[in-house]
């Protein structure tokens, strides 16, 4: 038998065949890992948008019910977007006839809710989403579009929390 003749009794895979199989497995594994990471970011964005929408709906519900927080009757409830990563709930009481004094809920130890690895932007740029008592109308009466997106880009995935002029809160891929 010469050096270049193949022994027909030899069974198994060649080194090249093994390397090709390992390369294919590596490519498939990396594609799966990227997909799992992307869906995790999307789920974080969805959860944050849903949580923020829930807080806004809670403020509207409190305004509709005329809920009082202290001995002073509240004249409105809302959500204040403190930064692109934090928000706080508040109620307003009449100071000198106008409903201008905002009292933030929560304690000094837990002053705000925080979005981790996410950023929030509001259009128009008003940072208060405020509902008046007893009708629960958005004040001022112009629609609000709040965008929730990953802080690091995240492939451009964005969820919108939309508040209509009548106070209806929806979450979706865009605002009407």
PDB file of C-alpha atoms in Angstrom:
ATOM      1  CA  UNK A   1       0.000   0.000   0.000  1.00  0.00           C
ATOM      2  CA  UNK A   2       1.380   3.380  -0.958  1.00  0.00           C
ATOM      3  CA  UNK A   3       1.230   6.594   1.029  1.00  0.00           C
ATOM      4  CA  UNK A   4      -1.652   8.015  -1.027  1.00  0.00           C
ATOM      5  CA  UNK A   5      -3.894   4.965  -1.100  1.00  0.00           C
ATOM      6  CA  UNK A   6      -6.868   4.979   1.232  1.00  0.00           C
ATOM      7  CA  UNK A   7      -7.300   2.012   3.478  1.00  0.00           C
ATOM      8  CA  UNK A   8     -10.878   0.828   2.940  1.00  0.00           C
ATOM      9  CA  UNK A   9     -11.059  -0.775   6.375  1.00  0.00           C
ATOM     10  CA  UNK A  10     -10.491   2.523   8.199  1.00  0.00           C
ATOM     11  CA  UNK A  11     -13.686   3.959   9.681  1.00  0.00           C
ATOM     12  CA  UNK A  12     -14.293   7.427  11.113  1.00  0.00           C
ATOM     13  CA  UNK A  13     -14.209  11.081  10.136  1.00  0.00           C
ATOM     14  CA  UNK A  14     -11.368  13.080   8.743  1.00  0.00           C
ATOM     15  CA  UNK A  15     -10.014  16.113  10.559  1.00  0.00           C
ATOM     16  CA  UNK A  16     -11.515  18.425   7.929  1.00  0.00           C
ATOM     17  CA  UNK A  17     -14.984  16.924   8.379  1.00  0.00           C
ATOM     18  CA  UNK A  18     -14.753  17.354  12.157  1.00  0.00           C
ATOM     19  CA  UNK A  19     -13.638  20.997  11.818  1.00  0.00           C
ATOM     20  CA  UNK A  20     -16.533  21.785   9.453  1.00  0.00           C
ATOM     21  CA  UNK A  21     -19.038  20.219  11.878  1.00  0.00           C
ATOM     22  CA  UNK A  22     -17.619  22.210  14.825  1.00  0.00           C
ATOM     23  CA  UNK A  23     -17.723  25.446  12.807  1.00  0.00           C
ATOM     24  CA  UNK A  24     -21.389  24.876  11.911  1.00  0.00           C
ATOM     25  CA  UNK A  25     -22.256  24.207  15.555  1.00  0.00           C
ATOM     26  CA  UNK A  26     -20.405  27.395  16.593  1.00  0.00           C
ATOM     27  CA  UNK A  27     -22.289  29.572  14.090  1.00  0.00           C
ATOM     28  CA  UNK A  28     -25.645  28.148  15.176  1.00  0.00           C
ATOM     29  CA  UNK A  29     -24.838  28.654  18.869  1.00  0.00           C
ATOM     30  CA  UNK A  30     -23.823  32.283  18.364  1.00  0.00           C
ATOM     31  CA  UNK A  31     -27.023  32.981  16.392  1.00  0.00           C
ATOM     32  CA  UNK A  32     -29.124  31.522  19.213  1.00  0.00           C
ATOM     33  CA  UNK A  33     -27.296  33.561  21.861  1.00  0.00           C
ATOM     34  CA  UNK A  34     -27.829  36.802  19.923  1.00  0.00           C
ATOM     35  CA  UNK A  35     -31.523  35.994  19.535  1.00  0.00           C
ATOM     36  CA  UNK A  36     -31.957  35.266  23.254  1.00  0.00           C
ATOM     37  CA  UNK A  37     -30.177  38.514  24.214  1.00  0.00           C
ATOM     38  CA  UNK A  38     -32.337  40.534  21.836  1.00  0.00           C
ATOM     39  CA  UNK A  39     -35.585  39.072  23.173  1.00  0.00           C
ATOM     40  CA  UNK A  40     -34.467  39.804  26.753  1.00  0.00           C
ATOM     41  CA  UNK A  41     -33.989  43.484  25.892  1.00  0.00           C
ATOM     42  CA  UNK A  42     -37.403  43.591  24.182  1.00  0.00           C
ATOM     43  CA  UNK A  43     -39.040  42.023  27.229  1.00  0.00           C
ATOM     44  CA  UNK A  44     -37.384  44.596  29.549  1.00  0.00           C
ATOM     45  CA  UNK A  45     -38.655  47.431  27.344  1.00  0.00           C
ATOM     46  CA  UNK A  46     -42.172  45.932  27.232  1.00  0.00           C
ATOM     47  CA  UNK A  47     -42.241  45.465  31.006  1.00  0.00           C
ATOM     48  CA  UNK A  48     -41.028  49.017  31.684  1.00  0.00           C
ATOM     49  CA  UNK A  49     -43.577  50.524  29.268  1.00  0.00           C
ATOM     50  CA  UNK A  50     -46.375  48.462  30.825  1.00  0.00           C
ATOM     51  CA  UNK A  51     -45.298  49.467  34.342  1.00  0.00           C
ATOM     52  CA  UNK A  52     -45.183  53.162  33.431  1.00  0.00           C
ATOM     53  CA  UNK A  53     -48.588  52.920  31.709  1.00  0.00           C
ATOM     54  CA  UNK A  54     -49.954  51.257  34.857  1.00  0.00           C
ATOM     55  CA  UNK A  55     -48.674  54.098  37.046  1.00  0.00           C
ATOM     56  CA  UNK A  56     -50.231  56.663  34.700  1.00  0.00           C
ATOM     57  CA  UNK A  57     -53.543  54.763  34.701  1.00  0.00           C
ATOM     58  CA  UNK A  58     -53.408  54.597  38.501  1.00  0.00           C
ATOM     59  CA  UNK A  59     -52.980  58.394  38.665  1.00  0.00           C
ATOM     60  CA  UNK A  60     -55.984  58.852  36.358  1.00  0.00           C
ATOM     61  CA  UNK A  61     -58.052  56.403  38.414  1.00  0.00           C
ATOM     62  CA  UNK A  62     -57.223  58.323  41.586  1.00  0.00           C
ATOM     63  CA  UNK A  63     -58.228  61.579  39.897  1.00  0.00           C
ATOM     64  CA  UNK A  64     -61.531  60.066  38.748  1.00  0.00           C
ATOM     65  CA  UNK A  65     -62.313  58.732  42.200  1.00  0.00           C
ATOM     66  CA  UNK A  66     -61.390  61.998  43.946  1.00  0.00           C
ATOM     67  CA  UNK A  67     -59.020  60.041  46.152  1.00  0.00           C
ATOM     68  CA  UNK A  68     -57.502  62.113  48.951  1.00  0.00           C
ATOM     69  CA  UNK A  69     -53.971  61.543  50.184  1.00  0.00           C
ATOM     70  CA  UNK A  70     -53.956  63.825  53.222  1.00  0.00           C
ATOM     71  CA  UNK A  71     -56.328  66.007  55.185  1.00  0.00           C
ATOM     72  CA  UNK A  72     -56.148  68.406  52.220  1.00  0.00           C
ATOM     73  CA  UNK A  73     -58.288  67.367  49.294  1.00  0.00           C
ATOM     74  CA  UNK A  74     -56.177  66.543  46.259  1.00  0.00           C
ATOM     75  CA  UNK A  75     -57.042  68.451  43.089  1.00  0.00           C
ATOM     76  CA  UNK A  76     -55.025  66.229  40.763  1.00  0.00           C
ATOM     77  CA  UNK A  77     -52.772  63.192  40.411  1.00  0.00           C
ATOM     78  CA  UNK A  78     -49.924  62.474  38.082  1.00  0.00           C
ATOM     79  CA  UNK A  79     -46.561  61.032  37.157  1.00  0.00           C
ATOM     80  CA  UNK A  80     -43.447  63.190  37.010  1.00  0.00           C
ATOM     81  CA  UNK A  81     -40.640  62.023  34.713  1.00  0.00           C
ATOM     82  CA  UNK A  82     -37.692  63.258  36.762  1.00  0.00           C
ATOM     83  CA  UNK A  83     -34.960  62.104  34.360  1.00  0.00           C
ATOM     84  CA  UNK A  84     -34.701  59.819  31.351  1.00  0.00           C
ATOM     85  CA  UNK A  85     -34.392  56.880  33.764  1.00  0.00           C
ATOM     86  CA  UNK A  86     -36.573  57.858  36.767  1.00  0.00           C
ATOM     87  CA  UNK A  87     -40.159  58.813  37.483  1.00  0.00           C
ATOM     88  CA  UNK A  88     -42.243  59.649  40.536  1.00  0.00           C
ATOM     89  CA  UNK A  89     -45.949  59.668  41.275  1.00  0.00           C
ATOM     90  CA  UNK A  90     -47.469  62.758  42.868  1.00  0.00           C
ATOM     91  CA  UNK A  91     -50.676  64.444  43.863  1.00  0.00           C
ATOM     92  CA  UNK A  92     -51.436  68.144  43.811  1.00  0.00           C
ATOM     93  CA  UNK A  93     -53.229  70.244  46.401  1.00  0.00           C
ATOM     94  CA  UNK A  94     -54.546  73.783  46.234  1.00  0.00           C
ATOM     95  CA  UNK A  95     -52.099  76.203  47.741  1.00  0.00           C
ATOM     96  CA  UNK A  96     -53.456  79.690  47.141  1.00  0.00           C
ATOM     97  CA  UNK A  97     -56.512  78.835  45.110  1.00  0.00           C
ATOM     98  CA  UNK A  98     -54.586  77.249  42.223  1.00  0.00           C
ATOM     99  CA  UNK A  99     -53.724  73.581  42.045  1.00  0.00           C
ATOM    100  CA  UNK A 100     -49.962  74.057  41.974  1.00  0.00           C
ATOM    101  CA  UNK A 101     -48.416  72.392  45.030  1.00  0.00           C
ATOM    102  CA  UNK A 102     -47.094  68.944  44.094  1.00  0.00           C
ATOM    103  CA  UNK A 103     -46.567  66.396  46.836  1.00  0.00           C
ATOM    104  CA  UNK A 104     -44.477  63.402  45.802  1.00  0.00           C
ATOM    105  CA  UNK A 105     -45.596  60.030  47.049  1.00  0.00           C
ATOM    106  CA  UNK A 106     -43.206  57.547  48.586  1.00  0.00           C
ATOM    107  CA  UNK A 107     -40.597  58.198  51.229  1.00  0.00           C
ATOM    108  CA  UNK A 108     -37.250  59.909  51.182  1.00  0.00           C
ATOM    109  CA  UNK A 109     -35.618  56.483  51.113  1.00  0.00           C
ATOM    110  CA  UNK A 110     -37.484  55.469  47.940  1.00  0.00           C
ATOM    111  CA  UNK A 111     -37.956  58.747  46.082  1.00  0.00           C
ATOM    112  CA  UNK A 112     -38.536  57.375  42.614  1.00  0.00           C
ATOM    113  CA  UNK A 113     -39.011  54.406  40.327  1.00  0.00           C
ATOM    114  CA  UNK A 114     -35.956  53.637  38.202  1.00  0.00           C
ATOM    115  CA  UNK A 115     -35.636  52.125  34.747  1.00  0.00           C
ATOM    116  CA  UNK A 116     -32.492  49.972  34.654  1.00  0.00           C
ATOM    117  CA  UNK A 117     -30.636  50.013  31.309  1.00  0.00           C
ATOM    118  CA  UNK A 118     -33.521  51.901  29.684  1.00  0.00           C
ATOM    119  CA  UNK A 119     -34.178  55.479  28.690  1.00  0.00           C
ATOM    120  CA  UNK A 120     -37.470  57.314  28.480  1.00  0.00           C
ATOM    121  CA  UNK A 121     -38.253  60.361  26.387  1.00  0.00           C
ATOM    122  CA  UNK A 122     -41.429  62.418  26.306  1.00  0.00           C
ATOM    123  CA  UNK A 123     -43.065  64.296  23.459  1.00  0.00           C
ATOM    124  CA  UNK A 124     -44.047  67.080  23.956  1.00  0.00           C
ATOM    125  CA  UNK A 125     -41.233  67.715  26.406  1.00  0.00           C
ATOM    126  CA  UNK A 126     -43.441  68.334  29.448  1.00  0.00           C
ATOM    127  CA  UNK A 127     -42.266  66.132  32.278  1.00  0.00           C
ATOM    128  CA  UNK A 128     -45.608  65.980  34.113  1.00  0.00           C
ATOM    129  CA  UNK A 129     -48.466  63.742  33.122  1.00  0.00           C
ATOM    130  CA  UNK A 130     -51.227  65.186  35.261  1.00  0.00           C
ATOM    131  CA  UNK A 131     -54.959  64.417  35.640  1.00  0.00           C
ATOM    132  CA  UNK A 132     -57.410  66.789  37.281  1.00  0.00           C
ATOM    133  CA  UNK A 133     -60.002  65.822  39.891  1.00  0.00           C
ATOM    134  CA  UNK A 134     -62.857  64.815  39.459  1.00  0.00           C
ATOM    135  CA  UNK A 135     -62.968  64.271  35.693  1.00  0.00           C
ATOM    136  CA  UNK A 136     -59.558  62.684  35.117  1.00  0.00           C
ATOM    137  CA  UNK A 137     -58.762  64.856  32.099  1.00  0.00           C
ATOM    138  CA  UNK A 138     -55.156  65.221  31.049  1.00  0.00           C
ATOM    139  CA  UNK A 139     -53.796  68.647  31.901  1.00  0.00           C
ATOM    140  CA  UNK A 140     -52.876  70.389  29.679  1.00  0.00           C
ATOM    141  CA  UNK A 141     -55.244  68.738  27.229  1.00  0.00           C
ATOM    142  CA  UNK A 142     -52.739  67.677  24.576  1.00  0.00           C
ATOM    143  CA  UNK A 143     -51.715  64.075  23.783  1.00  0.00           C
ATOM    144  CA  UNK A 144     -48.467  62.763  25.269  1.00  0.00           C
ATOM    145  CA  UNK A 145     -46.113  60.248  23.639  1.00  0.00           C
ATOM    146  CA  UNK A 146     -43.596  58.610  25.975  1.00  0.00           C
ATOM    147  CA  UNK A 147     -40.927  56.494  24.264  1.00  0.00           C
ATOM    148  CA  UNK A 148     -39.279  53.669  26.203  1.00  0.00           C
ATOM    149  CA  UNK A 149     -36.111  52.254  24.616  1.00  0.00           C
ATOM    150  CA  UNK A 150     -32.913  50.474  25.658  1.00  0.00           C
ATOM    151  CA  UNK A 151     -30.226  52.897  26.846  1.00  0.00           C
ATOM    152  CA  UNK A 152     -27.632  51.166  24.674  1.00  0.00           C
ATOM    153  CA  UNK A 153     -29.561  51.226  21.400  1.00  0.00           C
ATOM    154  CA  UNK A 154     -30.935  47.681  21.498  1.00  0.00           C
ATOM    155  CA  UNK A 155     -31.524  47.368  17.784  1.00  0.00           C
ATOM    156  CA  UNK A 156     -33.945  50.280  17.649  1.00  0.00           C
ATOM    157  CA  UNK A 157     -36.716  48.564  19.618  1.00  0.00           C
ATOM    158  CA  UNK A 158     -39.052  51.188  21.126  1.00  0.00           C
ATOM    159  CA  UNK A 159     -42.403  50.947  22.933  1.00  0.00           C
ATOM    160  CA  UNK A 160     -44.648  53.970  23.208  1.00  0.00           C
ATOM    161  CA  UNK A 161     -46.877  54.836  26.144  1.00  0.00           C
ATOM    162  CA  UNK A 162     -49.575  57.070  24.668  1.00  0.00           C
ATOM    163  CA  UNK A 163     -51.845  59.303  26.722  1.00  0.00           C
ATOM    164  CA  UNK A 164     -54.731  60.854  24.790  1.00  0.00           C
ATOM    165  CA  UNK A 165     -56.139  64.288  25.594  1.00  0.00           C
ATOM    166  CA  UNK A 166     -59.092  62.543  27.281  1.00  0.00           C
ATOM    167  CA  UNK A 167     -56.717  60.541  29.493  1.00  0.00           C
ATOM    168  CA  UNK A 168     -56.879  57.138  27.811  1.00  0.00           C
ATOM    169  CA  UNK A 169     -53.548  55.297  28.200  1.00  0.00           C
ATOM    170  CA  UNK A 170     -52.333  52.781  25.589  1.00  0.00           C
ATOM    171  CA  UNK A 171     -49.050  50.975  24.952  1.00  0.00           C
ATOM    172  CA  UNK A 172     -47.883  50.056  21.471  1.00  0.00           C
ATOM    173  CA  UNK A 173     -45.323  50.376  18.710  1.00  0.00           C
ATOM    174  CA  UNK A 174     -46.467  53.936  17.972  1.00  0.00           C
ATOM    175  CA  UNK A 175     -49.013  56.505  19.113  1.00  0.00           C
ATOM    176  CA  UNK A 176     -52.048  57.380  17.006  1.00  0.00           C
TER     177      UNK A 176
END
